[in-house]
Amino acid sequence: MSIFLIGIPILILAIYYVYQSFSRLISKKPVISIYQNGLVDHRKDTPRTILYEQIKNLYLSVQTVNGVRNYLVTLETHNQGKLKIDEHVGNIDRLRTLLEEQFVTHRLPVVLTAYQQGTPIDFAELRVTQSALIFGKKTLPWSDIDSIDIYKSQFVFVRVLQKPDKKNGLPKIETISRIWRYFLP
């Protein structure tokens, strides 16, 4: 008896999700339309338009399970909440790349202008100012920094190589840790 109480709702949900996936697969209607200045999400009855300049943050999650790569792209807007796009949207990898390119193209000039006007720029836990890099309570003045390396894998890692110590002449390597989000402030 209890198997029917659990199994029947699960079966109904499974049939619903299979139906949704199949209907999207055979549908001629676009799911997400990309334009020069924004995108349109057609997944609901009322299409949702988001301009690239309205996007505050772009989050990307990539998980590989049993050799299958799954993407979740989340767009956080200034005034329309969040839009989540996952692997149920066809060609998600290409869509992800296009959204990253457009996001950076539209946000970078705004961020650079703010930086040049003296506004600190925050990348999750890392703050960039005109005088220093700040990570948590640690401040590294630009004059003490020899080089910066950025590594991007599942996360973004920042490694800072400080100028050599005057006592022993050895450079000090400071790993700033990982930045969890892929975004421009």
PDB file of C-alpha atoms in Angstrom:
ATOM      1  CA  MET A   1       0.000   0.000   0.000  1.00  0.00           C
ATOM      2  CA  SER A   2       2.758   2.500   0.948  1.00  0.00           C
ATOM      3  CA  ILE A   3       4.616   1.747  -2.291  1.00  0.00           C
ATOM      4  CA  PHE A   4       1.577   2.966  -4.214  1.00  0.00           C
ATOM      5  CA  LEU A   5       1.378   6.153  -2.115  1.00  0.00           C
ATOM      6  CA  ILE A   6       4.993   6.977  -2.959  1.00  0.00           C
ATOM      7  CA  GLY A   7       5.291   5.385  -6.388  1.00  0.00           C
ATOM      8  CA  ILE A   8       2.227   6.906  -8.054  1.00  0.00           C
ATOM      9  CA  PRO A   9       3.175  10.573  -7.409  1.00  0.00           C
ATOM     10  CA  ILE A  10       6.761   9.855  -8.494  1.00  0.00           C
ATOM     11  CA  LEU A  11       5.495   8.160 -11.667  1.00  0.00           C
ATOM     12  CA  ILE A  12       3.240  11.137 -12.429  1.00  0.00           C
ATOM     13  CA  LEU A  13       6.161  13.572 -11.955  1.00  0.00           C
ATOM     14  CA  ALA A  14       8.425  11.444 -14.137  1.00  0.00           C
ATOM     15  CA  ILE A  15       5.836  11.329 -16.920  1.00  0.00           C
ATOM     16  CA  TYR A  16       5.390  15.105 -16.663  1.00  0.00           C
ATOM     17  CA  TYR A  17       9.149  15.777 -16.967  1.00  0.00           C
ATOM     18  CA  VAL A  18       9.498  13.356 -19.879  1.00  0.00           C
ATOM     19  CA  TYR A  19       6.557  15.079 -21.593  1.00  0.00           C
ATOM     20  CA  GLN A  20       8.090  18.538 -20.983  1.00  0.00           C
ATOM     21  CA  SER A  21      11.480  17.467 -22.336  1.00  0.00           C
ATOM     22  CA  PHE A  22       9.979  15.739 -25.365  1.00  0.00           C
ATOM     23  CA  SER A  23       7.672  18.656 -26.208  1.00  0.00           C
ATOM     24  CA  ARG A  24      10.637  21.068 -26.064  1.00  0.00           C
ATOM     25  CA  LEU A  25      12.680  18.737 -28.224  1.00  0.00           C
ATOM     26  CA  ILE A  26      10.121  18.552 -31.046  1.00  0.00           C
ATOM     27  CA  SER A  27       8.921  22.150 -30.731  1.00  0.00           C
ATOM     28  CA  LYS A  28       9.820  24.577 -33.498  1.00  0.00           C
ATOM     29  CA  LYS A  29       9.432  27.500 -31.079  1.00  0.00           C
ATOM     30  CA  PRO A  30      12.732  28.915 -29.747  1.00  0.00           C
ATOM     31  CA  VAL A  31      13.406  28.489 -26.048  1.00  0.00           C
ATOM     32  CA  ILE A  32      15.968  31.293 -25.664  1.00  0.00           C
ATOM     33  CA  SER A  33      16.522  33.913 -28.367  1.00  0.00           C
ATOM     34  CA  ILE A  34      19.814  35.817 -28.332  1.00  0.00           C
ATOM     35  CA  TYR A  35      19.981  39.331 -29.743  1.00  0.00           C
ATOM     36  CA  GLN A  36      22.636  42.029 -29.942  1.00  0.00           C
ATOM     37  CA  ASN A  37      21.419  43.851 -26.816  1.00  0.00           C
ATOM     38  CA  GLY A  38      19.777  41.076 -24.835  1.00  0.00           C
ATOM     39  CA  LEU A  39      17.881  37.823 -24.769  1.00  0.00           C
ATOM     40  CA  VAL A  40      14.301  36.612 -24.683  1.00  0.00           C
ATOM     41  CA  ASP A  41      13.247  33.608 -22.606  1.00  0.00           C
ATOM     42  CA  HIS A  42      10.258  31.903 -24.277  1.00  0.00           C
ATOM     43  CA  ARG A  43       9.874  29.064 -21.749  1.00  0.00           C
ATOM     44  CA  LYS A  44       6.802  30.557 -20.067  1.00  0.00           C
ATOM     45  CA  ASP A  45       3.545  31.791 -21.571  1.00  0.00           C
ATOM     46  CA  THR A  46       4.756  35.392 -21.399  1.00  0.00           C
ATOM     47  CA  PRO A  47       8.233  35.880 -22.929  1.00  0.00           C
ATOM     48  CA  ARG A  48      10.772  37.519 -20.611  1.00  0.00           C
ATOM     49  CA  THR A  49      13.182  40.042 -22.122  1.00  0.00           C
ATOM     50  CA  ILE A  50      16.476  40.785 -20.395  1.00  0.00           C
ATOM     51  CA  LEU A  51      18.900  43.373 -21.709  1.00  0.00           C
ATOM     52  CA  TYR A  52      22.594  42.586 -21.157  1.00  0.00           C
ATOM     53  CA  GLU A  53      23.047  45.873 -19.317  1.00  0.00           C
ATOM     54  CA  GLN A  54      20.406  44.736 -16.783  1.00  0.00           C
ATOM     55  CA  ILE A  55      22.487  41.702 -15.786  1.00  0.00           C
ATOM     56  CA  LYS A  56      24.185  42.243 -12.447  1.00  0.00           C
ATOM     57  CA  ASN A  57      25.936  38.875 -12.065  1.00  0.00           C
ATOM     58  CA  LEU A  58      26.478  35.803 -14.198  1.00  0.00           C
ATOM     59  CA  TYR A  59      26.922  32.539 -12.308  1.00  0.00           C
ATOM     60  CA  LEU A  60      28.096  29.360 -13.968  1.00  0.00           C
ATOM     61  CA  SER A  61      27.974  25.882 -12.507  1.00  0.00           C
ATOM     62  CA  VAL A  62      29.478  22.955 -14.412  1.00  0.00           C
ATOM     63  CA  GLN A  63      29.150  19.438 -13.040  1.00  0.00           C
ATOM     64  CA  THR A  64      30.321  16.240 -14.666  1.00  0.00           C
ATOM     65  CA  VAL A  65      28.433  13.131 -13.598  1.00  0.00           C
ATOM     66  CA  ASN A  66      29.285   9.780 -15.180  1.00  0.00           C
ATOM     67  CA  GLY A  67      31.027  11.528 -18.053  1.00  0.00           C
ATOM     68  CA  VAL A  68      28.053  13.807 -18.790  1.00  0.00           C
ATOM     69  CA  ARG A  69      28.665  17.533 -18.380  1.00  0.00           C
ATOM     70  CA  ASN A  70      25.742  19.515 -16.964  1.00  0.00           C
ATOM     71  CA  TYR A  71      25.562  23.298 -16.999  1.00  0.00           C
ATOM     72  CA  LEU A  72      23.530  25.709 -14.935  1.00  0.00           C
ATOM     73  CA  VAL A  73      23.741  29.339 -15.985  1.00  0.00           C
ATOM     74  CA  THR A  74      22.106  31.838 -13.645  1.00  0.00           C
ATOM     75  CA  LEU A  75      21.615  35.444 -14.646  1.00  0.00           C
ATOM     76  CA  GLU A  76      20.967  37.796 -11.737  1.00  0.00           C
ATOM     77  CA  THR A  77      19.444  41.044 -12.911  1.00  0.00           C
ATOM     78  CA  HIS A  78      19.245  44.441 -11.255  1.00  0.00           C
ATOM     79  CA  ASN A  79      15.447  44.553 -11.360  1.00  0.00           C
ATOM     80  CA  GLN A  80      13.976  41.247 -12.629  1.00  0.00           C
ATOM     81  CA  GLY A  81      15.330  38.661 -10.197  1.00  0.00           C
ATOM     82  CA  LYS A  82      17.152  35.578 -11.468  1.00  0.00           C
ATOM     83  CA  LEU A  83      16.889  33.581 -14.668  1.00  0.00           C
ATOM     84  CA  LYS A  84      18.188  30.000 -14.586  1.00  0.00           C
ATOM     85  CA  ILE A  85      19.103  28.128 -17.750  1.00  0.00           C
ATOM     86  CA  ASP A  86      20.162  24.493 -17.574  1.00  0.00           C
ATOM     87  CA  GLU A  87      21.012  21.593 -19.868  1.00  0.00           C
ATOM     88  CA  HIS A  88      17.355  21.168 -20.853  1.00  0.00           C
ATOM     89  CA  VAL A  89      17.926  24.070 -23.221  1.00  0.00           C
ATOM     90  CA  GLY A  90      19.461  22.840 -26.460  1.00  0.00           C
ATOM     91  CA  ASN A  91      23.088  23.725 -27.194  1.00  0.00           C
ATOM     92  CA  ILE A  92      23.617  25.042 -23.658  1.00  0.00           C
ATOM     93  CA  ASP A  93      27.415  25.114 -24.036  1.00  0.00           C
ATOM     94  CA  ARG A  94      27.219  27.517 -26.991  1.00  0.00           C
ATOM     95  CA  LEU A  95      24.553  29.577 -25.221  1.00  0.00           C
ATOM     96  CA  ARG A  96      26.764  29.778 -22.118  1.00  0.00           C
ATOM     97  CA  THR A  97      29.690  31.022 -24.202  1.00  0.00           C
ATOM     98  CA  LEU A  98      27.566  33.656 -25.942  1.00  0.00           C
ATOM     99  CA  LEU A  99      26.134  34.892 -22.648  1.00  0.00           C
ATOM    100  CA  GLU A 100      29.607  35.143 -21.084  1.00  0.00           C
ATOM    101  CA  GLU A 101      30.905  37.102 -24.085  1.00  0.00           C
ATOM    102  CA  GLN A 102      27.949  39.489 -24.139  1.00  0.00           C
ATOM    103  CA  PHE A 103      28.025  39.957 -20.371  1.00  0.00           C
ATOM    104  CA  VAL A 104      31.709  40.889 -20.382  1.00  0.00           C
ATOM    105  CA  THR A 105      31.283  43.080 -23.490  1.00  0.00           C
ATOM    106  CA  HIS A 106      28.507  45.092 -21.844  1.00  0.00           C
ATOM    107  CA  ARG A 107      29.771  45.148 -18.229  1.00  0.00           C
ATOM    108  CA  LEU A 108      33.513  45.684 -18.693  1.00  0.00           C
ATOM    109  CA  PRO A 109      33.304  49.344 -19.806  1.00  0.00           C
ATOM    110  CA  VAL A 110      31.050  50.158 -16.827  1.00  0.00           C
ATOM    111  CA  VAL A 111      33.374  48.420 -14.362  1.00  0.00           C
ATOM    112  CA  LEU A 112      36.508  50.017 -15.829  1.00  0.00           C
ATOM    113  CA  THR A 113      34.958  53.488 -15.648  1.00  0.00           C
ATOM    114  CA  ALA A 114      33.979  52.922 -12.005  1.00  0.00           C
ATOM    115  CA  TYR A 115      37.501  51.685 -11.199  1.00  0.00           C
ATOM    116  CA  GLN A 116      39.107  54.690 -12.900  1.00  0.00           C
ATOM    117  CA  GLN A 117      36.864  56.956 -10.809  1.00  0.00           C
ATOM    118  CA  GLY A 118      38.159  55.298  -7.624  1.00  0.00           C
ATOM    119  CA  THR A 119      35.316  52.870  -6.890  1.00  0.00           C
ATOM    120  CA  PRO A 120      36.545  49.554  -5.434  1.00  0.00           C
ATOM    121  CA  ILE A 121      35.656  46.529  -7.564  1.00  0.00           C
ATOM    122  CA  ASP A 122      34.493  43.387  -5.745  1.00  0.00           C
ATOM    123  CA  PHE A 123      34.921  39.874  -7.109  1.00  0.00           C
ATOM    124  CA  ALA A 124      33.304  37.753  -4.397  1.00  0.00           C
ATOM    125  CA  GLU A 125      35.888  37.843  -1.562  1.00  0.00           C
ATOM    126  CA  LEU A 126      38.495  39.721  -3.599  1.00  0.00           C
ATOM    127  CA  ARG A 127      38.391  43.536  -3.742  1.00  0.00           C
ATOM    128  CA  VAL A 128      40.475  45.519  -6.231  1.00  0.00           C
ATOM    129  CA  THR A 129      41.232  49.157  -5.466  1.00  0.00           C
ATOM    130  CA  GLN A 130      43.574  51.624  -7.126  1.00  0.00           C
ATOM    131  CA  SER A 131      46.034  51.177  -4.275  1.00  0.00           C
ATOM    132  CA  ALA A 132      45.785  47.489  -3.328  1.00  0.00           C
ATOM    133  CA  LEU A 133      44.305  44.021  -3.633  1.00  0.00           C
ATOM    134  CA  ILE A 134      42.216  43.147  -0.593  1.00  0.00           C
ATOM    135  CA  PHE A 135      41.213  39.623   0.332  1.00  0.00           C
ATOM    136  CA  GLY A 136      39.335  39.425   3.606  1.00  0.00           C
ATOM    137  CA  LYS A 137      41.564  41.129   6.186  1.00  0.00           C
ATOM    138  CA  LYS A 138      44.720  40.849   4.071  1.00  0.00           C
ATOM    139  CA  THR A 139      45.722  43.914   2.043  1.00  0.00           C
ATOM    140  CA  LEU A 140      48.481  43.728  -0.565  1.00  0.00           C
ATOM    141  CA  PRO A 141      49.565  47.126  -1.930  1.00  0.00           C
ATOM    142  CA  TRP A 142      50.198  47.149  -5.677  1.00  0.00           C
ATOM    143  CA  SER A 143      53.792  48.255  -5.000  1.00  0.00           C
ATOM    144  CA  ASP A 144      54.439  44.906  -3.221  1.00  0.00           C
ATOM    145  CA  ILE A 145      53.031  42.775  -6.049  1.00  0.00           C
ATOM    146  CA  ASP A 146      55.374  41.352  -8.655  1.00  0.00           C
ATOM    147  CA  SER A 147      52.835  39.377 -10.709  1.00  0.00           C
ATOM    148  CA  ILE A 148      49.321  37.948 -10.655  1.00  0.00           C
ATOM    149  CA  ASP A 149      48.225  34.681 -12.235  1.00  0.00           C
ATOM    150  CA  ILE A 150      44.600  33.727 -12.744  1.00  0.00           C
ATOM    151  CA  TYR A 151      43.656  30.079 -13.183  1.00  0.00           C
ATOM    152  CA  LYS A 152      40.199  29.140 -14.370  1.00  0.00           C
ATOM    153  CA  SER A 153      38.902  25.618 -13.945  1.00  0.00           C
ATOM    154  CA  GLN A 154      35.724  24.754 -12.097  1.00  0.00           C
ATOM    155  CA  PHE A 155      36.554  27.755  -9.921  1.00  0.00           C
ATOM    156  CA  VAL A 156      38.690  30.809 -10.556  1.00  0.00           C
ATOM    157  CA  PHE A 157      41.926  30.906  -8.565  1.00  0.00           C
ATOM    158  CA  VAL A 158      44.080  33.986  -8.156  1.00  0.00           C
ATOM    159  CA  ARG A 159      47.754  33.625  -7.242  1.00  0.00           C
ATOM    160  CA  VAL A 160      49.767  36.699  -6.321  1.00  0.00           C
ATOM    161  CA  LEU A 161      53.561  36.670  -6.427  1.00  0.00           C
ATOM    162  CA  GLN A 162      54.903  39.397  -4.191  1.00  0.00           C
ATOM    163  CA  LYS A 163      58.209  41.138  -4.783  1.00  0.00           C
ATOM    164  CA  PRO A 164      61.232  39.400  -3.213  1.00  0.00           C
ATOM    165  CA  ASP A 165      61.782  39.783   0.511  1.00  0.00           C
ATOM    166  CA  LYS A 166      64.711  42.141   1.138  1.00  0.00           C
ATOM    167  CA  LYS A 167      66.126  39.853   3.854  1.00  0.00           C
ATOM    168  CA  ASN A 168      66.464  36.616   1.874  1.00  0.00           C
ATOM    169  CA  GLY A 169      65.725  37.715  -1.695  1.00  0.00           C
ATOM    170  CA  LEU A 170      63.009  35.074  -2.142  1.00  0.00           C
ATOM    171  CA  PRO A 171      59.619  35.969  -3.606  1.00  0.00           C
ATOM    172  CA  LYS A 172      56.612  35.326  -1.416  1.00  0.00           C
ATOM    173  CA  ILE A 173      53.730  33.498  -3.082  1.00  0.00           C
ATOM    174  CA  GLU A 174      50.308  34.445  -1.793  1.00  0.00           C
ATOM    175  CA  THR A 175      47.380  32.379  -3.021  1.00  0.00           C
ATOM    176  CA  ILE A 176      44.289  34.509  -2.796  1.00  0.00           C
ATOM    177  CA  SER A 177      42.009  31.432  -2.860  1.00  0.00           C
ATOM    178  CA  ARG A 178      39.172  30.721  -5.177  1.00  0.00           C
ATOM    179  CA  ILE A 179      36.532  33.059  -6.424  1.00  0.00           C
ATOM    180  CA  TRP A 180      33.255  31.179  -6.448  1.00  0.00           C
ATOM    181  CA  ARG A 181      31.405  33.277  -8.953  1.00  0.00           C
ATOM    182  CA  TYR A 182      32.158  34.157 -12.524  1.00  0.00           C
ATOM    183  CA  PHE A 183      31.057  37.747 -12.826  1.00  0.00           C
ATOM    184  CA  LEU A 184      32.057  41.308 -13.214  1.00  0.00           C
ATOM    185  CA  PRO A 185      30.668  43.499 -10.426  1.00  0.00           C
TER     186      PRO A 185
END
